[in-house]
Amino acid sequence: MFYQQIIKGSIKFVILSILENREVYGYGLIQAVNRQTKGFFEWRQSAVYTTLHKMEKAGLVKGKWRPAGIARKRKYYHLTDKGRQLLAANRTEWLAFSKYMNKLTANT
Amino acid sequence: MFYQQIIKGSIKFVILSILENREVYGYGLIQAVNRQTKGFFEWRQSAVYTTLHKMEKAGLVKGKWRPAGIARKRKYYHLTDKGRQLLAANRTEWLAFSKYMNKLTANT
DNA sequence: AAGGATACCTAAGATACTTAGGTATTCTTT
DNA sequence: AAAGAATACCTAAGTATCTTAGGTATCCTT
């Protein structure tokens, strides 16, 4: 029950983690993740934008448009309290999941 | 590209790992995993049986019915060469995936 | 004898991700 | 100055995996 949520929501979990310390916009998230994983995570725009919209609808993040003129038009997101709570829960679940995965799939 | 396969196929990956060293039947797999993860992985029969059928169709495992009479009617599965190859690839991908996940979601 | 555990199976629905398409602005190159 | 690449946003339709829900049959325990 728990871990399936994590699995399916790995994008969500990573987004929550990145937003913990700073505001980020969708396109920036994609670039940050693809760069930090050296292209191993091939995040698609469609997946990230729809996930952000869903997360905002669920009250996990809040987005606001940066005033145009200053720079390119961007929608910056930040965490809500609910988002921080889910992040904490996800961290615990991820630890358990990865521990068990390592145990179950160990090369003997 | 890679890691999504791992995520969605975590059941598949675990099954390949368990079958590496011994023949196991579907119901036994479910019990082993649920016991070893203390119920954290709540594998459903429907997911496991359909995954096994799909894996057999894909040539990753081979199942054979144990002669009835000896014990309860069971279908035991073992790995094929193709299954062993996928298992090796999955192990590599899982290492990369979990490494990056830890990096991206670290509590700073 | 009844109920629970074992052991197999399939169909229909929910959901996340991919594929595929779109618009508009800014920067770089020729 | 025009063209193309990169940035930055968005949505719709298809695919695949898992859940929910249902089924059958055998064996063991009380």
CSV table of C-alpha atoms (C1' of nucleotides) in Angstrom, one decimal, chain B residues 8 11 44 46-47 51 54 72, chain D residues 16-21 26-27:
chain,number,residue,atom,x,y,z
B,8,LYS,CA,7.0,0.1,-12.7
B,11,ILE,CA,7.6,-6.7,-8.8
B,44,ARG,CA,-1.6,-8.8,-4.4
B,46,SER,CA,-3.6,-10.5,-9.1
B,47,ALA,CA,-0.5,-8.5,-9.7
B,51,THR,CA,3.2,-10.5,-13.9
B,54,LYS,CA,3.7,-11.9,-18.7
B,72,ARG,CA,-0.8,-29.3,-3.3
D,16,DA,C1',1.1,-0.2,-19.0
D,17,DT,C1',0.9,-1.4,-14.1
D,18,DC,C1',-1.4,-1.9,-10.2
D,19,DT,C1',-5.9,-2.4,-7.4
D,20,DT,C1',-10.4,-4.0,-6.7
D,21,DA,C1',-13.3,-7.6,-7.2
D,26,DT,C1',-7.9,-28.5,-2.5
D,27,DC,C1',-6.1,-29.2,2.1
